[in-house]
XYZ file of C-alpha atoms in Angstrom:
517
model
C -2.138 46.097 -3.435
C 0.834 43.775 -3.102
C 2.488 42.189 -6.133
C 1.196 38.758 -5.107
C -2.389 39.977 -4.980
C -2.001 41.755 -8.322
C -0.710 38.552 -9.861
C -3.607 36.514 -8.460
C -6.104 39.155 -9.643
C -4.687 39.105 -13.186
C -4.765 35.309 -13.304
C -8.410 35.244 -12.182
C -9.272 37.907 -14.764
C -7.607 35.939 -17.558
C -9.489 32.781 -16.556
C -12.795 34.652 -16.553
C -12.088 36.151 -19.962
C -11.198 32.758 -21.409
C -14.435 31.292 -20.034
C -16.663 34.149 -21.156
C -15.071 34.529 -24.593
C -17.293 32.912 -27.238
C -15.743 29.819 -28.806
C -14.170 30.308 -32.198
C -15.885 27.271 -33.562
C -18.534 26.498 -36.132
C -20.971 29.096 -34.806
C -18.614 31.987 -35.573
C -17.578 30.424 -38.863
C -21.227 30.106 -39.842
C -21.854 33.780 -39.035
C -19.088 34.786 -41.468
C -20.085 32.293 -44.161
C -20.788 33.927 -47.535
C -24.356 34.078 -48.774
C -24.443 33.080 -52.446
C -26.971 33.977 -55.132
C -26.812 31.591 -58.089
C -28.366 32.955 -61.280
C -28.705 31.090 -64.586
C -30.174 31.695 -68.013
C -31.164 28.071 -68.776
C -30.648 24.531 -67.563
C -29.169 23.627 -70.966
C -31.339 20.546 -71.431
C -29.968 18.259 -74.120
C -26.587 20.011 -74.294
C -23.185 19.144 -72.781
C -23.793 21.851 -70.161
C -26.854 20.070 -68.769
C -26.336 19.389 -65.088
C -23.753 22.116 -64.437
C -26.224 24.069 -62.270
C -26.664 21.045 -60.021
C -22.895 20.576 -59.870
C -22.487 24.150 -58.659
C -25.161 23.531 -56.025
C -23.357 20.416 -54.764
C -19.950 22.105 -54.811
C -21.239 25.082 -52.853
C -22.981 22.775 -50.375
C -19.662 21.024 -49.720
C -18.324 24.378 -48.526
C -21.333 24.660 -46.152
C -22.791 27.533 -48.157
C -26.458 28.518 -48.218
C -27.453 29.101 -51.812
C -30.411 30.851 -53.417
C -31.052 29.756 -57.008
C -32.973 32.074 -59.348
C -33.569 31.986 -63.083
C -32.543 35.235 -64.766
C -35.959 35.751 -66.310
C -37.545 35.470 -62.830
C -35.137 37.834 -61.102
C -36.872 40.669 -59.235
C -35.521 44.161 -58.393
C -33.242 44.246 -55.348
C -32.840 40.484 -55.367
C -29.036 40.491 -55.026
C -28.628 43.186 -52.381
C -28.508 40.718 -49.466
C -25.805 38.506 -50.988
C -22.064 38.909 -50.597
C -21.301 36.571 -53.519
C -23.037 36.139 -56.866
C -22.618 33.488 -59.554
C -24.081 33.972 -63.012
C -24.190 30.986 -65.366
C -24.803 31.598 -69.065
C -25.372 28.319 -70.905
C -26.956 29.714 -74.085
C -24.525 31.735 -76.235
C -27.171 33.138 -78.573
C -29.773 34.336 -76.059
C -29.257 37.829 -74.643
C -30.250 38.673 -71.076
C -33.156 41.127 -71.294
C -34.346 41.340 -67.677
C -33.788 45.060 -66.963
C -34.035 44.539 -63.200
C -31.116 42.139 -63.307
C -29.059 44.325 -65.649
C -29.494 47.392 -63.426
C -28.782 45.566 -60.157
C -25.810 43.726 -61.646
C -24.286 47.016 -62.745
C -24.530 48.391 -59.195
C -23.468 45.209 -57.389
C -20.385 45.543 -55.156
C -19.897 41.953 -53.972
C -17.821 39.089 -55.320
C -18.805 38.110 -58.870
C -18.210 34.784 -60.603
C -19.269 34.403 -64.223
C -19.488 30.925 -65.763
C -19.926 30.166 -69.453
C -20.670 32.408 -72.380
C -20.973 36.183 -72.771
C -19.100 37.651 -69.777
C -20.372 41.203 -69.111
C -18.409 44.253 -70.196
C -17.560 45.378 -66.643
C -15.905 41.985 -65.967
C -14.069 42.045 -69.283
C -12.735 45.508 -68.543
C -11.652 44.600 -65.000
C -9.821 41.457 -66.149
C -8.774 42.855 -69.550
C -10.459 39.706 -70.799
C -10.769 38.393 -74.328
C -12.523 35.143 -75.221
C -13.167 32.954 -78.221
C -15.139 29.820 -79.117
C -13.652 26.409 -79.970
C -16.238 24.994 -82.358
C -15.111 21.384 -82.057
C -12.210 19.202 -81.071
C -10.500 17.425 -78.196
C -9.298 19.200 -75.079
C -7.181 18.150 -72.137
C -7.870 19.804 -68.780
C -5.127 19.965 -66.148
C -5.973 21.103 -62.627
C -2.902 21.036 -60.410
C -1.589 17.456 -60.332
C -4.891 16.131 -61.688
C -5.985 15.735 -65.263
C -8.796 13.920 -66.966
C -9.453 11.964 -70.093
C -9.498 13.901 -73.338
C -12.736 15.896 -73.609
C -14.696 16.107 -76.823
C -16.129 19.632 -76.944
C -18.454 21.622 -79.140
C -18.869 25.406 -79.051
C -16.576 25.704 -76.026
C -15.689 29.224 -74.796
C -12.104 29.798 -73.678
C -9.837 32.621 -72.547
C -7.498 34.097 -75.149
C -6.110 36.941 -73.036
C -6.572 38.186 -69.482
C -4.799 39.848 -66.572
C -5.030 38.397 -63.073
C -4.515 35.098 -61.325
C -4.595 32.180 -63.750
C -3.139 29.207 -61.848
C -6.452 27.335 -61.486
C -5.598 24.934 -64.290
C -5.114 24.970 -68.018
C -6.886 23.805 -71.153
C -4.812 22.168 -73.881
C -6.517 22.033 -77.268
C -5.111 18.979 -78.990
C -4.053 19.152 -82.611
C -3.959 22.952 -82.808
C -1.131 23.764 -80.384
C -3.298 26.060 -78.285
C -3.350 26.435 -74.507
C -5.605 28.600 -72.339
C -6.056 29.183 -68.607
C -9.026 27.370 -67.085
C -10.066 30.465 -65.112
C -8.916 33.948 -64.219
C -9.603 36.254 -61.265
C -8.638 39.699 -60.069
C -10.162 41.774 -57.303
C -13.827 40.923 -56.961
C -14.184 39.409 -60.443
C -13.678 35.770 -61.482
C -14.379 34.141 -64.826
C -14.680 30.406 -65.622
C -15.593 29.655 -69.250
C -16.255 25.930 -68.921
C -18.025 23.603 -66.475
C -19.474 20.238 -67.419
C -20.926 17.504 -65.247
C -19.028 14.240 -64.885
C -15.471 15.231 -65.781
C -12.421 16.821 -64.189
C -13.841 20.325 -64.710
C -15.910 19.881 -61.523
C -12.679 19.506 -59.525
C -11.124 22.481 -61.289
C -14.224 24.511 -60.434
C -13.992 23.290 -56.827
C -10.521 24.837 -56.660
C -11.823 28.128 -58.011
C -14.698 28.164 -55.505
C -12.360 27.331 -52.629
C -10.430 30.548 -53.156
C -13.480 32.596 -54.192
C -15.283 31.665 -50.955
C -12.197 32.068 -48.799
C -12.191 28.498 -47.489
C -9.099 27.574 -45.458
C -10.178 24.174 -44.065
C -7.977 21.196 -44.902
C -10.056 18.976 -47.226
C -10.464 15.258 -46.536
C -11.492 12.301 -48.691
C -13.816 9.571 -47.395
C -15.046 6.249 -48.743
C -18.808 5.597 -48.670
C -20.626 2.290 -49.218
C -24.162 2.832 -50.513
C -27.276 0.776 -51.219
C -27.354 -1.129 -47.920
C -30.773 -2.519 -46.994
C -32.120 -5.038 -44.455
C -32.505 -7.525 -47.315
C -28.931 -7.016 -48.575
C -26.475 -9.874 -48.247
C -25.599 -9.101 -44.625
C -22.918 -11.786 -44.441
C -21.222 -10.127 -47.425
C -21.645 -6.722 -45.754
C -19.825 -8.013 -42.676
C -17.099 -9.558 -44.792
C -16.724 -6.282 -46.710
C -16.331 -4.424 -43.414
C -13.757 -6.969 -42.252
C -11.748 -6.794 -45.481
C -11.748 -2.976 -45.482
C -10.644 -3.031 -41.856
C -7.779 -5.384 -42.654
C -6.773 -3.129 -45.567
C -6.673 -0.120 -43.229
C -9.496 1.716 -45.028
C -11.952 3.544 -42.763
C -15.344 3.827 -44.421
C -18.884 5.127 -44.120
C -21.904 2.839 -44.506
C -24.929 4.713 -45.855
C -27.809 2.525 -44.654
C -31.453 2.686 -45.656
C -33.837 3.368 -42.759
C -36.673 1.057 -41.737
C -39.861 2.565 -40.335
C -42.027 -0.447 -39.488
C -41.773 -4.098 -38.397
C -38.539 -3.286 -36.606
C -38.938 -6.313 -34.318
C -38.846 -8.806 -37.193
C -35.844 -11.169 -37.380
C -34.711 -9.584 -40.654
C -34.463 -6.185 -38.960
C -32.712 -7.622 -35.914
C -30.120 -9.263 -38.176
C -29.733 -5.890 -39.945
C -28.930 -4.210 -36.631
C -26.471 -6.959 -35.717
C -24.683 -6.465 -39.041
C -24.476 -2.694 -38.482
C -22.845 -3.305 -35.106
C -20.207 -5.398 -36.856
C -19.702 -2.609 -39.425
C -19.311 -0.070 -36.634
C -16.740 -2.268 -34.867
C -14.618 -2.493 -38.023
C -13.917 1.239 -38.203
C -17.106 1.891 -40.150
C -19.182 5.012 -39.542
C -22.957 4.859 -39.937
C -24.826 7.276 -42.173
C -28.625 7.234 -42.454
C -29.546 7.346 -46.126
C -32.663 9.215 -47.219
C -35.655 6.892 -47.614
C -37.055 6.150 -51.042
C -39.767 8.689 -51.873
C -42.786 7.200 -53.616
C -44.958 9.368 -55.904
C -48.187 8.107 -54.347
C -47.286 9.271 -50.836
C -44.866 12.141 -51.362
C -47.647 14.699 -51.178
C -49.713 13.265 -48.333
C -47.382 11.691 -45.749
C -46.754 14.037 -42.811
C -44.926 11.500 -40.647
C -41.412 11.802 -42.107
C -40.017 13.597 -39.064
C -41.341 11.027 -36.605
C -40.151 8.164 -38.802
C -36.619 9.501 -39.214
C -36.191 10.347 -35.534
C -37.693 6.951 -34.630
C -35.109 5.152 -36.739
C -32.292 7.175 -35.162
C -33.659 6.283 -31.721
C -33.810 2.612 -32.718
C -30.156 2.675 -33.756
C -29.109 4.376 -30.530
C -31.128 1.888 -28.477
C -29.120 -0.904 -30.085
C -25.744 0.751 -29.501
C -25.343 2.096 -33.046
C -24.309 5.726 -33.572
C -25.521 7.429 -36.761
C -23.243 10.387 -37.511
C -24.974 12.029 -40.457
C -27.357 11.647 -43.366
C -26.958 10.865 -47.048
C -29.406 12.360 -49.553
C -29.719 13.688 -53.061
C -29.009 17.411 -53.296
C -32.660 18.287 -53.987
C -33.545 17.315 -50.413
C -31.736 20.449 -49.246
C -33.990 22.519 -51.527
C -37.223 21.164 -50.042
C -38.694 22.649 -46.859
C -40.331 19.406 -45.715
C -37.434 17.083 -46.470
C -34.766 19.455 -45.121
C -36.609 20.083 -41.852
C -38.403 16.809 -41.101
C -35.971 14.447 -42.800
C -32.574 16.099 -42.397
C -33.165 18.411 -39.438
C -31.876 15.857 -36.933
C -28.362 15.944 -38.423
C -25.661 18.599 -38.763
C -23.609 16.503 -41.212
C -24.531 15.228 -44.655
C -23.210 13.529 -47.777
C -25.005 14.952 -50.810
C -25.429 12.805 -53.919
C -26.409 13.879 -57.456
C -30.120 14.047 -58.175
C -31.484 10.951 -59.856
C -35.212 11.517 -59.584
C -36.779 14.732 -58.318
C -39.714 14.071 -55.971
C -40.213 17.373 -54.172
C -42.731 17.801 -51.382
C -42.419 21.566 -50.776
C -39.823 22.936 -53.144
C -37.829 26.055 -52.321
C -35.071 27.909 -54.161
C -32.993 28.379 -50.979
C -30.867 25.540 -49.717
C -30.251 24.244 -46.224
C -26.546 24.154 -45.361
C -24.817 21.679 -43.050
C -21.835 22.294 -40.810
C -20.180 19.246 -42.378
C -21.041 18.364 -45.960
C -19.304 16.087 -48.453
C -19.275 16.336 -52.237
C -19.771 12.840 -53.619
C -17.989 11.251 -56.574
C -18.671 7.716 -57.814
C -15.690 5.378 -57.757
C -15.984 5.078 -61.544
C -15.146 8.796 -61.826
C -11.594 8.054 -60.702
C -11.012 5.817 -63.710
C -10.780 8.914 -65.922
C -8.489 10.827 -63.558
C -4.741 10.944 -64.082
C -2.160 12.227 -61.630
C 1.438 13.261 -61.981
C 2.465 10.972 -59.122
C 1.551 7.525 -57.855
C -0.453 8.808 -54.881
C -3.775 10.481 -55.623
C -3.506 14.141 -54.552
C -6.062 15.639 -52.191
C -9.196 17.003 -53.794
C -9.929 20.725 -53.287
C -12.920 20.040 -51.022
C -14.275 17.427 -48.623
C -15.135 14.524 -50.894
C -16.941 11.208 -50.541
C -15.881 8.528 -53.029
C -18.947 6.292 -53.302
C -19.510 2.677 -54.321
C -22.458 0.342 -53.989
C -22.242 -2.665 -51.693
C -20.752 -5.519 -53.784
C -23.166 -8.209 -54.930
C -20.805 -11.155 -54.441
C -17.294 -12.217 -53.488
C -15.926 -11.422 -56.935
C -17.343 -7.899 -56.726
C -15.780 -7.422 -53.301
C -12.367 -8.529 -54.542
C -12.621 -6.173 -57.513
C -13.646 -3.271 -55.249
C -10.672 -3.778 -52.942
C -8.260 -4.017 -55.859
C -9.560 -0.763 -57.313
C -9.307 1.055 -53.984
C -5.772 -0.222 -53.543
C -4.798 0.881 -57.038
C -5.911 4.511 -56.593
C -3.567 5.169 -53.640
C -6.019 7.387 -51.796
C -5.533 8.162 -48.128
C -9.095 7.905 -46.825
C -9.979 9.788 -43.652
C -11.955 8.495 -40.674
C -15.361 10.181 -40.522
C -15.476 9.774 -36.728
C -12.481 12.061 -36.330
C -14.556 15.060 -37.398
C -17.310 16.727 -35.385
C -20.856 15.458 -35.906
C -24.058 15.863 -33.929
C -27.346 13.992 -34.269
C -30.101 15.107 -31.900
C -33.673 13.823 -31.570
C -36.234 14.478 -28.843
C -34.866 11.586 -26.782
C -31.292 10.952 -27.909
C -28.084 12.821 -28.668
C -25.147 11.423 -30.614
C -21.857 13.351 -30.675
C -18.647 12.446 -32.478
C -15.367 14.310 -32.056
C -11.773 13.210 -32.649
C -12.753 9.569 -32.871
C -14.726 9.584 -29.619
C -18.464 8.848 -29.878
C -20.924 9.505 -27.083
C -24.566 8.461 -26.844
C -26.432 10.758 -24.453
C -23.150 11.706 -22.836
C -21.946 8.120 -22.379
C -18.889 6.878 -24.236
C -19.744 4.310 -26.899
C -17.555 1.234 -27.024
C -17.698 0.163 -30.660
C -15.974 -3.176 -30.048
C -18.349 -5.979 -30.984
C -17.332 -9.561 -31.545
C -19.930 -11.927 -30.043
C -22.986 -11.854 -32.257
C -26.412 -12.547 -30.862
C -28.137 -15.306 -32.800
C -31.466 -14.142 -34.155
C -34.080 -16.885 -34.138
C -36.191 -17.476 -37.234
C -38.992 -18.800 -34.995
C -41.103 -15.665 -35.089
C -44.859 -15.257 -35.092
C -45.442 -12.621 -37.790
C -49.203 -12.292 -37.133
C -51.008 -12.212 -33.847
C -52.782 -15.476 -33.086
C -56.549 -14.992 -33.224
C -58.809 -16.142 -30.405
C -60.453 -19.478 -31.309
C -64.028 -20.618 -30.529
C -65.579 -24.169 -30.646
C -62.217 -25.581 -31.654
C -62.795 -28.934 -29.910
C -66.352 -29.262 -31.292
C -65.152 -28.710 -34.860
C -62.322 -31.189 -34.381
C -64.814 -33.883 -33.171
C -67.119 -33.135 -36.117
C -64.234 -33.419 -38.565
C -63.168 -36.767 -37.163
C -66.781 -38.076 -37.195
C -67.322 -37.132 -40.835
C -63.995 -38.665 -41.817
C -65.031 -41.990 -40.256
C -68.470 -41.863 -41.951
C -66.913 -41.131 -45.328
C -64.460 -44.014 -44.981
C -67.302 -46.453 -44.048
C -69.391 -45.273 -47.026
C -66.444 -45.737 -49.376
C -65.871 -49.277 -48.095
C -69.612 -50.112 -48.421
C -69.875 -48.867 -51.996
C -66.604 -50.553 -52.845
C -68.026 -53.873 -51.573
C -71.204 -53.416 -53.636
C -69.142 -52.787 -56.757
C -67.138 -55.966 -56.242
C -70.281 -58.087 -55.667
C -72.053 -56.622 -58.686
C -69.002 -57.166 -60.869
C -68.868 -60.879 -59.969
C -72.639 -61.416 -60.504
C -72.653 -59.871 -63.960
C -69.436 -61.655 -64.931
C -70.977 -65.101 -64.149
C -74.132 -64.135 -66.059
C -72.269 -63.217 -69.259
C -69.970 -66.252 -69.113
C -72.887 -68.696 -69.221
């Protein structure tokens, strides 16, 4: 074989190998994603630790992790064998773990272990040469990289007094006593975090620990999300908000409430027109979970059709939904995760406000793209060593409700400007929304609807007429006959009134003359 033919053969072979080689994309990443078992002793109701289990669930979801949550007293033999990573949360310092199945399996476990809270086990203490103590009361400052929070008032707080391993996850500074302690420590397959509380900077410190513990290497981004957008919101203010954010160079996500009926009403048509304006001003559209009512949560089997129908309605009107926003409990519900969220591969997960499960499960549904949400108010208690807000350890959505008036809009823009956050454009990431009839794909700022490029430019608004017949006109019978009868009786009544009026006048005059005589 000549050299030329050999060269051609090798080139063809390389091309074939590059075509046949499976893409190193999300599918391969998902196959290697850790499986996490989250165990806890109590939900710590009424204590400062209340809510830390949910925070761990949301943090893990932001790393696209499937999580199984099990109470320690309900753990069954062999329950941790299938998991590469295990988290144990101990919120009660004075309650010993007595489940023998857990104690035996934990002693034989070979995966990655993360212990949070009180009473770290002996094997972890030996591996980390760990000593701990309890701060019974006082004020503590928590520093995580370039971020720190407001002074924390703590009671019965465990902390690390000595350990060997990596400790650069942050530090605790106990004010007034001259004491400092590492926030966390890790070595080998063991990691220990003594403190996690909902609503303060410890959630970001924990996010940094989880990032390394899970082996995440993705570059985190921060997004801005506008919530509480309905058809009956002030749509003119929504459009102005989109315009002002666009002028300020802030890309944003609009989390809009779906509508399942009366979608041809003028109010709905104006809603769609406003969403087109939002989309044209560098706004990305997110479908927010519908409000779940107690009376129908257990009997309505039409959620899937309703959600896909709303997505189809948006696509029909040239609007591209790129993901879904929902409270974290939706991912732990078979019905909501499949029928409500199954059309999307991207989600923004909010804290639970009101649990309304349909078919609860202890295993979560993970999304290829998932954002951990923080309210804008959370940033008020954050301090940074520089003027620019540093990147958070994980993909984060900073959320705010749609302003109620012009003053609220001005205040919102001033606050965003003051935090010096570089917000990312949601459209630049990969998102897929697929229903039975439509497919929306976003990648590197390019959006396609059913394979066709979507031009988001939109300037000329269609005027929506208020002249709308809200109920179907009923067929009428004997209309003319009834109209004639009505007119006849009106004439008769008028004649009778005139006749009796004349009689009254005549009678009045006759009796007046009689009494004057």
